[in-house]
Amino acid sequence: MKFSEMQYERPDINKANNVFENLLQKLQNAERLDDCLAAYAEIDEYGRYVSSMFRLAFIRNSLDTTDAFYAAEMAYCDEAGPKLQEIKQKITEALLRSPFRSELENRWGTLMFDNAELALKTFAPEIVADLQEENRLTTEYDNLIASAQIEFDGKVLTLAQIGPYRESSDRNVRKASAIAVSNWFIERADKLDTLFDSLVATRTRIAQKLGHDNFTKIGYYRMQRNCYTSDDVAKFREGVVKYIVPLAARLKAGQADRIGVETLTPYDDPFQYPDGNPAPIGTPEEIFAHGKKMYAELSNETAEFFNFMLENQLFDVLTRPGKAAGGYCEDIPLHKSPFIFANFNGTSGDIDVLTHEAGHAYAAYMARDIYPSALQNYSSETAEVHSMAMEFFAWPWMDGFFGSQTAKYYEYHLAAAITFIPYGTAVDEFQHIIYDNPGMTPKERNALWLTLEAKYRPWLVPDGIDFYEQGRRWQAQPHIYENPFYYIDYCLAQIVALAFWAEAQANHDTAWEKYRRFVSFAGTKTFLELVTDSGLPTPFATENLKIVSDAAVKWLDDRN
Ligand code: ZN
């Protein structure tokens, strides 16, 4: 079905609650396996219908923010969504307690039940007020960051708007903009400390009400960690320090050389090339046409996927007045359709839409017929492997996007992937120590951040910029306030994506076949099962990170 023909109707919250309530009775009263299966099938189908209405409202609102109808529907859905949580929770509990559970597990596997158990561990009625407090605090952080008004270059800028000055070819401009940002954060240091104090205290209280000493375990449950523990992550961190940090240091030394500075400061860090970052050639229409050619040539499935997206109007990537900012990939389960939203602007970000976001969409497309639909969903490490690996599988077609700058793009892309990992791992280790020791003072936290910077990014010299000198850089990382323990997922996924990249360097076709298989399982296997099933090295063994770093070192050596 074409996107324009997909019908929207308001998912009336009282009606939805009643429907779910009746289906819950059916599930609970099932006397035979067949009745239980029939009741669950209805729950699954109705759930897909309701969430599709929410997503249609969201997508259509973002396509035209001036359309009053969808603005109102979006507001209704925002309000209605949380009100369905309670009945959904009851259904999950009924499924877990079903007398037919072992028959269901034989049919569907145990994973969706394990995941449901994990989800239940994160909630109890006693913590409702604390969850509301947590939401209030994260929203306050969000609003504080969004409200930034920084006077610079004769203008008043937001943090996003001052970003491009950090990449200016004039070092004085870069430094001045970094100081302006630093001053903004330093002026709000007390507020940012207090907010974080309250968040740590609230999350610790939640954990204790749920029967744990501290928040770390609950953070893992929230992230649906069903196949690895914090000990496994500690082994990953050792591998990062041993093999990825030295490689990143080499890349950063190369960058310093290229841009002609002795030491790399925070205001040099984003400035990669004296003549600017690699930028795509051609109009947005030409870029899009080359994307189509790429997916047609990559494999039969990607050709079919891309045509499906085009035929059903599932891309909206050109900028126009009234359209929301940013980009995303959403899924409309009722119509088994992913949807890609973007605003092409002539930077390499346009290509990311066609590789990274399309990787997410391809995965959703491949999972569209899996039942129950709970098994179509995967945790975020798996999702980011889908997208980050697709960025690398697209390499052979990059000359059509970047022309004479293709070699530069390869280097830029690989360096960005590798140098992100130490930073991301520092963010994760910081959170482990913070939540394991909830009594730490703001001063102790900043001192901790400085030791982690020295461990993971030893090349970075603060050079008198207070925000960095005082160990406050972490306060600009929204995930630390808003999504505890999320960050390591990007690092784990990036290592697996790089392992696919290394395989593709040797043989593109066999590497692609493994990736296709990885994607095809969707959420029917855990992240770790998917990695080992693909014959890739698990990131939770310290020495395995050497495989990735060796491949990158060889690639870099061969170029020089
Ligand atoms: Zn992504």
Coordinates of C-alpha atoms and ligand atoms in Angstrom, one line a residue:
M1 CA 0.0 0.0 0.0
K2 CA 1.2 3.5 -0.9
F3 CA 1.9 5.8 2.1
S4 CA -0.7 8.3 0.9
E5 CA -3.3 5.6 0.9
M6 CA -2.6 4.4 4.5
Q7 CA -5.6 5.3 6.5
Y8 CA -5.3 7.0 9.8
E9 CA -7.9 7.0 12.5
R10 CA -7.5 8.3 16.1
P11 CA -6.7 5.3 18.3
D12 CA -9.3 6.1 21.0
I13 CA -7.7 5.3 24.2
N14 CA -10.8 4.1 26.1
K15 CA -11.8 1.9 23.3
A16 CA -8.3 0.5 23.0
N17 CA -8.2 -0.2 26.7
N18 CA -11.5 -2.1 26.4
V19 CA -10.4 -4.1 23.4
F20 CA -7.2 -5.1 25.2
E21 CA -9.1 -5.9 28.4
N22 CA -11.4 -8.3 26.5
L23 CA -8.5 -9.9 24.8
L24 CA -6.8 -10.3 28.1
Q25 CA -9.8 -12.2 29.5
K26 CA -9.8 -14.4 26.4
L27 CA -6.1 -15.2 26.9
Q28 CA -6.6 -15.9 30.6
N29 CA -9.7 -18.0 30.0
A30 CA -8.2 -20.1 27.2
E31 CA -8.8 -23.8 28.1
R32 CA -7.0 -25.2 25.1
L33 CA -3.7 -24.3 23.4
D34 CA -5.6 -23.3 20.2
D35 CA -7.7 -20.8 22.2
C36 CA -4.6 -19.4 23.7
L37 CA -2.9 -19.0 20.3
A38 CA -6.0 -17.4 18.8
A39 CA -6.3 -14.9 21.7
Y40 CA -2.7 -14.0 21.4
A41 CA -2.9 -13.6 17.6
E42 CA -5.7 -11.1 18.2
I43 CA -3.6 -9.2 20.8
D44 CA -0.7 -9.1 18.4
E45 CA -2.8 -7.8 15.5
Y46 CA -4.6 -5.2 17.6
G47 CA -1.3 -4.0 19.0
R48 CA 0.1 -3.6 15.5
Y49 CA -2.9 -1.6 14.6
V50 CA -2.7 0.8 17.5
S51 CA 1.0 1.4 17.2
S52 CA 0.7 1.9 13.5
M53 CA -1.9 4.7 14.1
F54 CA 0.6 6.3 16.6
R55 CA 3.3 6.2 14.0
L56 CA 1.2 7.5 11.2
A57 CA 0.3 10.5 13.3
F58 CA 4.0 11.0 14.2
I59 CA 5.2 10.7 10.6
R60 CA 2.5 12.9 9.0
N61 CA 3.0 15.5 11.7
S62 CA 6.8 15.6 10.9
L63 CA 6.1 15.8 7.1
D64 CA 4.1 19.0 7.6
T65 CA 4.3 20.6 11.0
T66 CA 1.8 23.3 9.8
D67 CA -1.0 20.8 9.4
A68 CA -3.2 21.4 12.4
F69 CA -5.0 18.1 12.1
Y70 CA -1.9 15.9 12.6
A71 CA -0.5 18.3 15.2
A72 CA -3.6 17.7 17.3
E73 CA -3.5 13.9 16.6
M74 CA 0.2 13.8 17.6
A75 CA -0.6 15.6 20.9
Y76 CA -3.4 13.1 21.6
C77 CA -1.1 10.1 20.9
D78 CA 1.7 11.5 23.1
E79 CA -0.9 11.7 25.9
A80 CA -2.5 8.3 25.1
G81 CA 0.5 6.1 24.7
P82 CA 1.5 5.9 28.4
K83 CA -2.1 5.2 29.4
L84 CA -1.9 1.8 27.6
Q85 CA 1.2 0.7 29.6
E86 CA -0.8 -0.8 32.4
I87 CA -3.0 -3.1 30.3
K88 CA 0.0 -4.1 28.2
Q89 CA 1.9 -5.0 31.4
K90 CA -1.1 -7.2 32.5
I91 CA -1.1 -9.0 29.1
T92 CA 2.7 -9.7 29.4
E93 CA 2.1 -11.1 32.9
A94 CA -0.7 -13.3 31.7
L95 CA 1.4 -14.6 28.9
L96 CA 4.3 -15.4 31.3
R97 CA 1.9 -17.2 33.7
S98 CA 0.0 -19.0 31.0
P99 CA -0.5 -22.8 31.7
F100 CA 0.5 -23.2 28.0
R101 CA 3.8 -21.4 28.4
S102 CA 6.0 -24.4 27.6
E103 CA 4.0 -25.2 24.5
L104 CA 4.3 -21.6 23.5
E105 CA 8.0 -21.6 24.1
N106 CA 8.4 -24.8 21.9
R107 CA 6.6 -22.9 19.2
W108 CA 8.2 -19.4 19.5
G109 CA 11.4 -20.0 21.4
T110 CA 12.2 -18.8 24.9
L111 CA 13.7 -15.4 24.0
M112 CA 10.5 -13.4 23.9
F113 CA 9.6 -14.8 27.3
D114 CA 13.0 -14.0 28.7
N115 CA 12.7 -10.4 27.4
A116 CA 9.3 -10.1 28.9
E117 CA 10.7 -11.2 32.3
L118 CA 13.4 -8.6 32.0
A119 CA 10.9 -5.9 31.3
L120 CA 8.8 -6.9 34.3
K121 CA 11.8 -6.6 36.5
T122 CA 12.1 -2.9 35.8
F123 CA 8.7 -2.0 37.1
A124 CA 6.6 -2.1 40.3
P125 CA 3.6 0.1 41.2
E126 CA 5.7 1.5 44.1
I127 CA 8.1 3.3 41.7
V128 CA 5.5 5.2 39.6
A129 CA 6.2 8.5 41.5
D130 CA 10.0 7.9 41.1
L131 CA 9.6 7.3 37.4
Q132 CA 7.7 10.5 37.0
E133 CA 10.4 12.3 38.9
E134 CA 13.0 10.8 36.6
N135 CA 11.1 12.0 33.5
R136 CA 10.8 15.4 35.0
L137 CA 14.5 15.6 35.6
T138 CA 15.5 14.4 32.2
T139 CA 13.1 16.8 30.6
E140 CA 14.6 19.6 32.7
Y141 CA 18.1 18.7 31.4
D142 CA 16.7 18.6 27.8
N143 CA 15.1 22.0 28.1
L144 CA 18.2 23.5 29.7
I145 CA 20.4 22.3 26.8
A146 CA 17.8 23.3 24.2
S147 CA 17.5 26.8 25.7
A148 CA 21.1 27.7 25.2
Q149 CA 21.5 31.2 23.7
I150 CA 25.1 31.9 23.1
E151 CA 26.3 35.2 21.8
F152 CA 28.9 34.6 19.1
D153 CA 30.0 36.1 15.8
G154 CA 27.5 38.9 16.3
K155 CA 24.6 36.4 16.6
V156 CA 22.7 34.6 19.2
L157 CA 23.2 30.9 18.6
T158 CA 22.0 27.5 20.0
L159 CA 24.5 24.8 20.8
A160 CA 23.6 23.1 17.5
Q161 CA 24.0 26.4 15.6
I162 CA 27.5 27.1 17.0
G163 CA 28.6 23.6 15.9
P164 CA 29.9 24.6 12.5
Y165 CA 32.3 27.2 14.0
R166 CA 34.0 24.3 15.7
E167 CA 35.1 23.1 12.2
S168 CA 36.3 26.5 11.0
S169 CA 39.6 26.4 9.1
D170 CA 40.6 29.5 11.3
R171 CA 42.0 28.1 14.5
N172 CA 41.2 31.3 16.4
V173 CA 37.6 31.0 15.4
R174 CA 37.5 27.4 16.6
K175 CA 39.1 28.3 19.9
A176 CA 36.8 31.3 20.5
S177 CA 33.7 29.2 19.8
A178 CA 34.9 26.4 22.1
I179 CA 35.4 29.0 24.9
A180 CA 31.9 30.4 24.3
V181 CA 30.4 26.9 24.7
S182 CA 32.7 26.2 27.7
N183 CA 31.5 29.4 29.4
W184 CA 27.9 28.6 28.8
F185 CA 28.3 25.2 30.6
I186 CA 30.5 26.6 33.4
E187 CA 27.9 29.2 34.2
R188 CA 25.4 26.4 34.6
A189 CA 27.7 24.0 36.4
D190 CA 25.8 24.0 39.7
K191 CA 22.5 23.4 38.0
L192 CA 24.0 20.6 35.9
D193 CA 25.5 19.0 39.1
T194 CA 22.3 19.3 41.1
L195 CA 20.3 17.8 38.3
F196 CA 22.6 14.8 38.0
D197 CA 22.7 14.4 41.8
S198 CA 18.9 14.1 41.8
L199 CA 18.9 11.7 38.8
V200 CA 21.5 9.4 40.5
A201 CA 19.5 9.5 43.8
T202 CA 16.2 8.9 42.0
R203 CA 17.5 5.9 40.0
T204 CA 19.2 4.5 43.1
R205 CA 15.9 4.7 45.0
I206 CA 14.1 3.0 42.1
A207 CA 16.7 0.2 42.1
Q208 CA 16.4 -0.2 45.9
K209 CA 12.6 -0.4 45.8
L210 CA 13.0 -3.1 43.2
G211 CA 15.3 -5.1 45.5
H212 CA 18.8 -4.1 44.3
D213 CA 21.7 -2.3 46.0
N214 CA 22.2 0.1 43.1
F215 CA 20.9 1.1 39.7
T216 CA 23.4 -0.8 37.4
K217 CA 21.4 -4.0 37.2
I218 CA 18.2 -2.1 36.5
G219 CA 19.9 -0.1 33.8
Y220 CA 20.9 -3.4 32.2
Y221 CA 17.3 -4.8 32.5
R222 CA 15.9 -1.6 30.9
M223 CA 18.3 -2.0 28.0
Q224 CA 17.1 -5.6 27.5
R225 CA 20.5 -7.1 28.2
N226 CA 19.7 -10.8 27.8
C227 CA 23.1 -12.2 26.8
Y228 CA 25.9 -10.3 28.6
T229 CA 26.7 -8.8 32.0
S230 CA 28.8 -5.9 33.3
D231 CA 31.7 -8.3 33.6
D232 CA 31.5 -9.0 29.9
V233 CA 31.5 -5.3 29.2
A234 CA 34.6 -4.9 31.4
K235 CA 36.4 -7.4 29.1
F236 CA 35.3 -5.3 26.1
R237 CA 36.7 -2.2 27.8
E238 CA 40.1 -3.9 28.3
G239 CA 40.1 -4.7 24.6
V240 CA 39.3 -1.1 23.7
V241 CA 42.2 0.2 25.9
K242 CA 44.6 -2.4 24.6
Y243 CA 43.8 -2.3 20.9
I244 CA 41.5 0.5 19.9
V245 CA 43.0 3.4 21.9
P246 CA 46.5 3.0 20.2
L247 CA 44.9 2.8 16.8
A248 CA 42.7 5.9 17.5
A249 CA 45.9 7.7 18.8
R250 CA 47.6 7.0 15.4
L251 CA 44.6 8.4 13.5
K252 CA 44.5 11.4 15.7
A253 CA 48.2 12.0 15.3
G254 CA 47.6 11.9 11.5
Q255 CA 44.9 14.4 11.9
A256 CA 47.1 16.8 13.9
D257 CA 49.7 16.5 11.2
R258 CA 47.2 17.1 8.4
I259 CA 45.8 20.3 10.0
G260 CA 49.2 21.5 11.1
V261 CA 49.0 21.6 14.9
E262 CA 51.4 20.3 17.5
T263 CA 48.9 19.0 20.0
L264 CA 45.2 18.2 19.5
T265 CA 42.9 20.4 21.6
P266 CA 39.1 20.1 22.0
Y267 CA 38.8 22.9 19.5
D268 CA 40.9 21.0 16.9
D269 CA 39.2 17.6 17.5
P270 CA 36.2 18.2 15.1
F271 CA 38.4 19.8 12.4
Q272 CA 39.5 16.9 10.2
Y273 CA 40.8 18.3 6.9
P274 CA 42.3 21.7 6.0
D275 CA 40.2 21.7 2.8
G276 CA 37.0 20.5 4.6
N277 CA 35.3 17.2 5.1
P278 CA 34.4 15.0 2.1
A279 CA 31.2 16.3 0.5
P280 CA 28.9 14.5 -2.0
I281 CA 28.7 15.7 -5.6
G282 CA 25.4 16.2 -7.5
T283 CA 21.9 17.4 -6.7
P284 CA 19.8 15.7 -4.1
E285 CA 17.9 14.0 -7.0
E286 CA 21.2 12.7 -8.4
I287 CA 22.3 11.4 -5.0
F288 CA 19.0 9.6 -4.6
A289 CA 19.2 8.1 -8.1
H290 CA 22.7 6.7 -7.3
G291 CA 21.3 5.2 -4.1
K292 CA 18.8 3.3 -6.1
K293 CA 21.5 2.0 -8.4
M294 CA 23.6 1.0 -5.4
Y295 CA 20.8 -1.1 -3.9
A296 CA 19.9 -2.6 -7.2
E297 CA 23.4 -3.9 -7.6
L298 CA 24.2 -4.8 -4.0
S299 CA 21.9 -7.9 -3.9
N300 CA 18.5 -9.2 -5.0
E301 CA 16.9 -8.5 -1.6
T302 CA 18.2 -4.9 -1.4
A303 CA 16.9 -4.3 -5.0
E304 CA 13.5 -5.6 -4.0
F305 CA 13.6 -3.6 -0.8
F306 CA 14.5 -0.3 -2.4
N307 CA 11.9 -0.7 -5.1
F308 CA 9.3 -1.5 -2.5
M309 CA 10.2 1.7 -0.7
L310 CA 10.0 3.7 -3.9
E311 CA 6.8 2.2 -5.2
N312 CA 5.0 2.8 -1.9
Q313 CA 6.3 6.4 -1.3
L314 CA 8.3 5.4 1.8
F315 CA 11.0 7.9 1.4
D316 CA 10.7 11.6 2.1
V317 CA 14.2 13.1 2.0
L318 CA 14.0 16.4 0.2
T319 CA 13.7 19.6 2.4
R320 CA 10.7 21.9 2.1
P321 CA 9.0 24.5 4.2
G322 CA 7.1 23.2 7.1
K323 CA 8.9 19.9 7.3
A324 CA 10.4 19.0 10.7
A325 CA 14.2 19.0 11.1
G326 CA 16.4 15.9 11.4
G327 CA 16.0 12.4 10.1
Y328 CA 14.8 9.0 11.2
C329 CA 13.6 5.5 10.1
E330 CA 10.2 4.4 11.5
D331 CA 8.2 1.3 10.9
I332 CA 4.4 1.0 10.2
P333 CA 3.7 -2.6 11.3
L334 CA 0.1 -2.8 9.9
H335 CA 1.4 -2.3 6.4
K336 CA 4.8 -4.0 6.9
S337 CA 6.4 -0.8 5.7
P338 CA 9.5 1.1 7.0
F339 CA 9.5 4.8 6.4
I340 CA 12.6 7.0 5.9
F341 CA 12.4 10.7 6.8
A342 CA 15.3 13.1 6.1
N343 CA 16.3 16.6 5.0
F344 CA 19.0 16.4 2.3
N345 CA 21.4 19.3 2.6
G346 CA 24.4 18.5 0.4
T347 CA 26.7 17.1 3.2
S348 CA 27.9 13.5 3.7
G349 CA 24.9 13.3 6.1
D350 CA 22.8 12.8 2.9
I351 CA 24.8 9.6 2.2
D352 CA 24.3 8.4 5.8
V353 CA 20.5 8.5 5.1
L354 CA 21.0 6.2 2.2
T355 CA 23.3 3.8 4.0
H356 CA 22.7 4.0 7.8
E357 CA 19.0 4.8 7.9
A358 CA 18.4 2.5 4.9
G359 CA 20.2 -0.2 6.8
H360 CA 17.6 0.1 9.6
A361 CA 14.8 0.1 7.0
Y362 CA 16.2 -2.9 5.2
A363 CA 16.3 -4.8 8.6
A364 CA 12.7 -3.9 9.3
Y365 CA 11.7 -4.9 5.8
M366 CA 13.4 -8.3 6.2
A367 CA 11.7 -8.9 9.5
R368 CA 8.2 -7.9 8.3
D369 CA 6.7 -11.4 8.3
I370 CA 8.1 -12.8 11.5
Y371 CA 5.4 -13.8 14.1
P372 CA 4.8 -13.0 16.9
S373 CA 5.8 -9.4 16.1
A374 CA 7.6 -9.2 19.5
L375 CA 10.3 -11.3 17.7
Q376 CA 10.6 -8.6 14.9
N377 CA 12.1 -6.3 17.6
Y378 CA 15.8 -6.4 18.6
S379 CA 17.8 -4.6 21.2
S380 CA 19.7 -1.6 20.2
E381 CA 23.2 -3.2 19.7
T382 CA 21.7 -5.4 17.0
A383 CA 19.8 -2.5 15.4
E384 CA 23.0 -0.5 15.2
V385 CA 24.9 -3.4 13.6
H386 CA 22.2 -3.4 10.9
S387 CA 22.8 0.3 10.1
M388 CA 26.5 0.7 10.8
A389 CA 27.5 -2.4 8.8
M390 CA 25.4 -1.2 5.9
E391 CA 27.5 2.0 5.8
F392 CA 30.5 -0.2 5.1
F393 CA 28.8 -2.6 2.6
A394 CA 28.0 0.5 0.6
W395 CA 31.7 1.4 0.1
P396 CA 32.1 0.0 -3.5
W397 CA 29.4 2.5 -4.6
M398 CA 30.9 5.6 -2.9
D399 CA 32.7 6.9 -6.0
G400 CA 29.2 7.6 -7.4
F401 CA 28.5 9.9 -4.4
F402 CA 32.0 11.4 -3.8
G403 CA 33.8 11.3 -7.1
S404 CA 37.4 12.4 -6.7
Q405 CA 36.9 12.6 -2.9
T406 CA 36.1 8.9 -2.5
A407 CA 39.5 8.0 -1.0
K408 CA 39.2 10.8 1.5
Y409 CA 35.7 9.6 2.4
Y410 CA 36.9 6.1 3.1
E411 CA 39.6 7.4 5.5
Y412 CA 37.1 9.9 7.1
H413 CA 34.4 7.2 7.6
L414 CA 36.8 4.6 9.0
A415 CA 38.5 7.1 11.3
A416 CA 35.1 8.4 12.6
A417 CA 34.1 4.8 13.4
I418 CA 37.3 3.9 15.2
T419 CA 37.8 7.1 17.1
F420 CA 34.3 7.1 18.4
I421 CA 34.8 3.8 20.3
P422 CA 37.2 5.1 23.0
Y423 CA 34.9 8.1 23.8
G424 CA 31.8 5.9 23.9
T425 CA 33.5 3.4 26.2
A426 CA 34.6 6.2 28.5
V427 CA 31.0 7.3 28.8
D428 CA 30.0 3.8 29.7
E429 CA 32.7 3.2 32.3
F430 CA 31.8 6.6 33.9
Q431 CA 28.2 5.4 34.3
H432 CA 29.2 2.1 35.8
I433 CA 31.3 3.8 38.5
I434 CA 28.7 6.5 39.2
Y435 CA 25.8 4.1 39.7
D436 CA 27.9 1.5 41.6
N437 CA 29.0 4.4 44.0
P438 CA 25.9 6.6 44.2
G439 CA 27.4 8.6 47.1
M440 CA 30.0 10.3 44.9
T441 CA 30.2 14.1 45.1
P442 CA 30.1 16.3 41.9
K443 CA 33.8 17.0 42.5
E444 CA 34.6 13.3 42.6
R445 CA 32.6 12.7 39.4
N446 CA 34.6 15.3 37.5
A447 CA 37.9 14.0 38.8
L448 CA 36.7 10.5 37.6
W449 CA 35.9 11.9 34.2
L450 CA 39.4 13.4 33.9
T451 CA 41.0 10.0 34.7
L452 CA 38.8 8.4 32.0
E453 CA 39.8 11.0 29.4
A454 CA 43.4 10.2 30.2
K455 CA 42.8 6.5 29.8
Y456 CA 40.7 6.6 26.6
R457 CA 41.6 9.9 24.8
P458 CA 45.2 10.6 26.0
W459 CA 45.9 12.7 22.9
L460 CA 43.4 15.4 23.8
V461 CA 45.0 18.4 25.6
P462 CA 42.4 20.7 27.3
D463 CA 44.5 23.8 26.7
G464 CA 42.9 26.0 29.3
I465 CA 39.3 25.5 28.2
D466 CA 37.6 25.3 31.6
F467 CA 34.8 22.9 30.6
Y468 CA 37.5 20.3 29.7
E469 CA 40.1 21.3 32.4
Q470 CA 37.5 20.8 35.2
G471 CA 36.4 17.4 33.9
R472 CA 32.9 18.5 32.9
R473 CA 32.8 17.4 29.3
W474 CA 30.4 14.6 30.2
Q475 CA 27.7 17.1 31.1
A476 CA 27.2 17.8 27.3
Q477 CA 26.4 14.1 26.7
P478 CA 22.6 13.8 26.8
H479 CA 22.7 10.0 27.1
I480 CA 24.4 10.3 30.5
Y481 CA 21.4 12.2 31.9
E482 CA 18.6 10.7 29.8
N483 CA 19.4 7.1 28.7
P484 CA 21.6 5.4 31.3
F485 CA 23.8 2.6 29.9
Y486 CA 22.7 3.1 26.3
Y487 CA 26.0 4.3 25.0
I488 CA 28.0 1.1 25.0
D489 CA 25.5 -0.3 22.5
Y490 CA 27.0 2.0 19.8
C491 CA 30.5 0.8 20.7
L492 CA 29.6 -2.9 20.6
A493 CA 27.7 -2.4 17.3
Q494 CA 30.6 -0.5 15.8
I495 CA 33.1 -3.2 16.6
V496 CA 30.8 -5.8 15.0
A497 CA 30.2 -3.5 12.0
L498 CA 34.0 -3.2 11.6
A499 CA 34.3 -6.9 11.8
F500 CA 31.9 -7.1 8.8
W501 CA 34.0 -4.4 7.1
A502 CA 37.2 -6.4 7.7
E503 CA 35.6 -9.5 6.1
A504 CA 34.3 -7.5 3.2
Q505 CA 37.8 -6.3 2.5
A506 CA 38.8 -9.9 1.9
N507 CA 35.6 -11.0 0.2
H508 CA 32.6 -8.7 -0.3
D509 CA 30.1 -11.4 -1.3
T510 CA 30.7 -13.9 1.5
A511 CA 30.7 -11.0 4.0
W512 CA 27.4 -9.8 2.6
E513 CA 25.9 -13.2 2.8
K514 CA 26.7 -13.4 6.5
Y515 CA 25.2 -9.9 7.1
R516 CA 22.1 -10.9 5.2
R517 CA 21.7 -13.9 7.5
F518 CA 22.4 -11.8 10.6
V519 CA 19.6 -9.4 9.6
S520 CA 17.2 -12.1 8.6
F521 CA 16.9 -13.4 12.2
A522 CA 15.7 -10.1 13.4
G523 CA 14.8 -10.5 17.1
T524 CA 14.6 -14.3 17.2
K525 CA 18.2 -14.5 18.5
T526 CA 20.1 -12.5 21.1
F527 CA 22.8 -10.1 20.0
L528 CA 25.6 -12.5 21.1
E529 CA 23.9 -15.4 19.3
L530 CA 23.7 -13.4 16.1
V531 CA 27.4 -12.4 16.3
T532 CA 28.6 -16.0 16.9
D533 CA 26.1 -17.4 14.4
S534 CA 27.7 -15.2 11.7
G535 CA 31.1 -16.5 12.6
L536 CA 32.2 -13.1 13.9
P537 CA 34.4 -12.6 16.9
T538 CA 32.4 -11.7 20.1
P539 CA 33.3 -8.3 21.4
F540 CA 33.3 -9.6 24.9
A541 CA 36.7 -11.3 24.6
T542 CA 39.5 -8.8 25.1
E543 CA 41.8 -10.3 22.5
N544 CA 39.1 -10.3 19.8
L545 CA 39.4 -6.6 19.4
K546 CA 42.8 -7.1 18.0
I547 CA 41.2 -8.8 14.9
V548 CA 39.4 -5.5 14.1
S549 CA 42.4 -3.3 14.9
D550 CA 44.8 -5.4 12.9
A551 CA 42.5 -5.2 9.9
A552 CA 42.3 -1.4 10.2
V553 CA 46.1 -1.1 10.7
K554 CA 46.7 -3.2 7.6
W555 CA 44.3 -1.1 5.6
L556 CA 45.9 2.1 6.7
D557 CA 49.5 0.8 6.0
D558 CA 48.5 -0.4 2.6
R559 CA 47.3 3.1 1.6
N560 CA 50.5 4.8 2.7
Ligands
ZN1 ZN 21.1 4.1 13.9

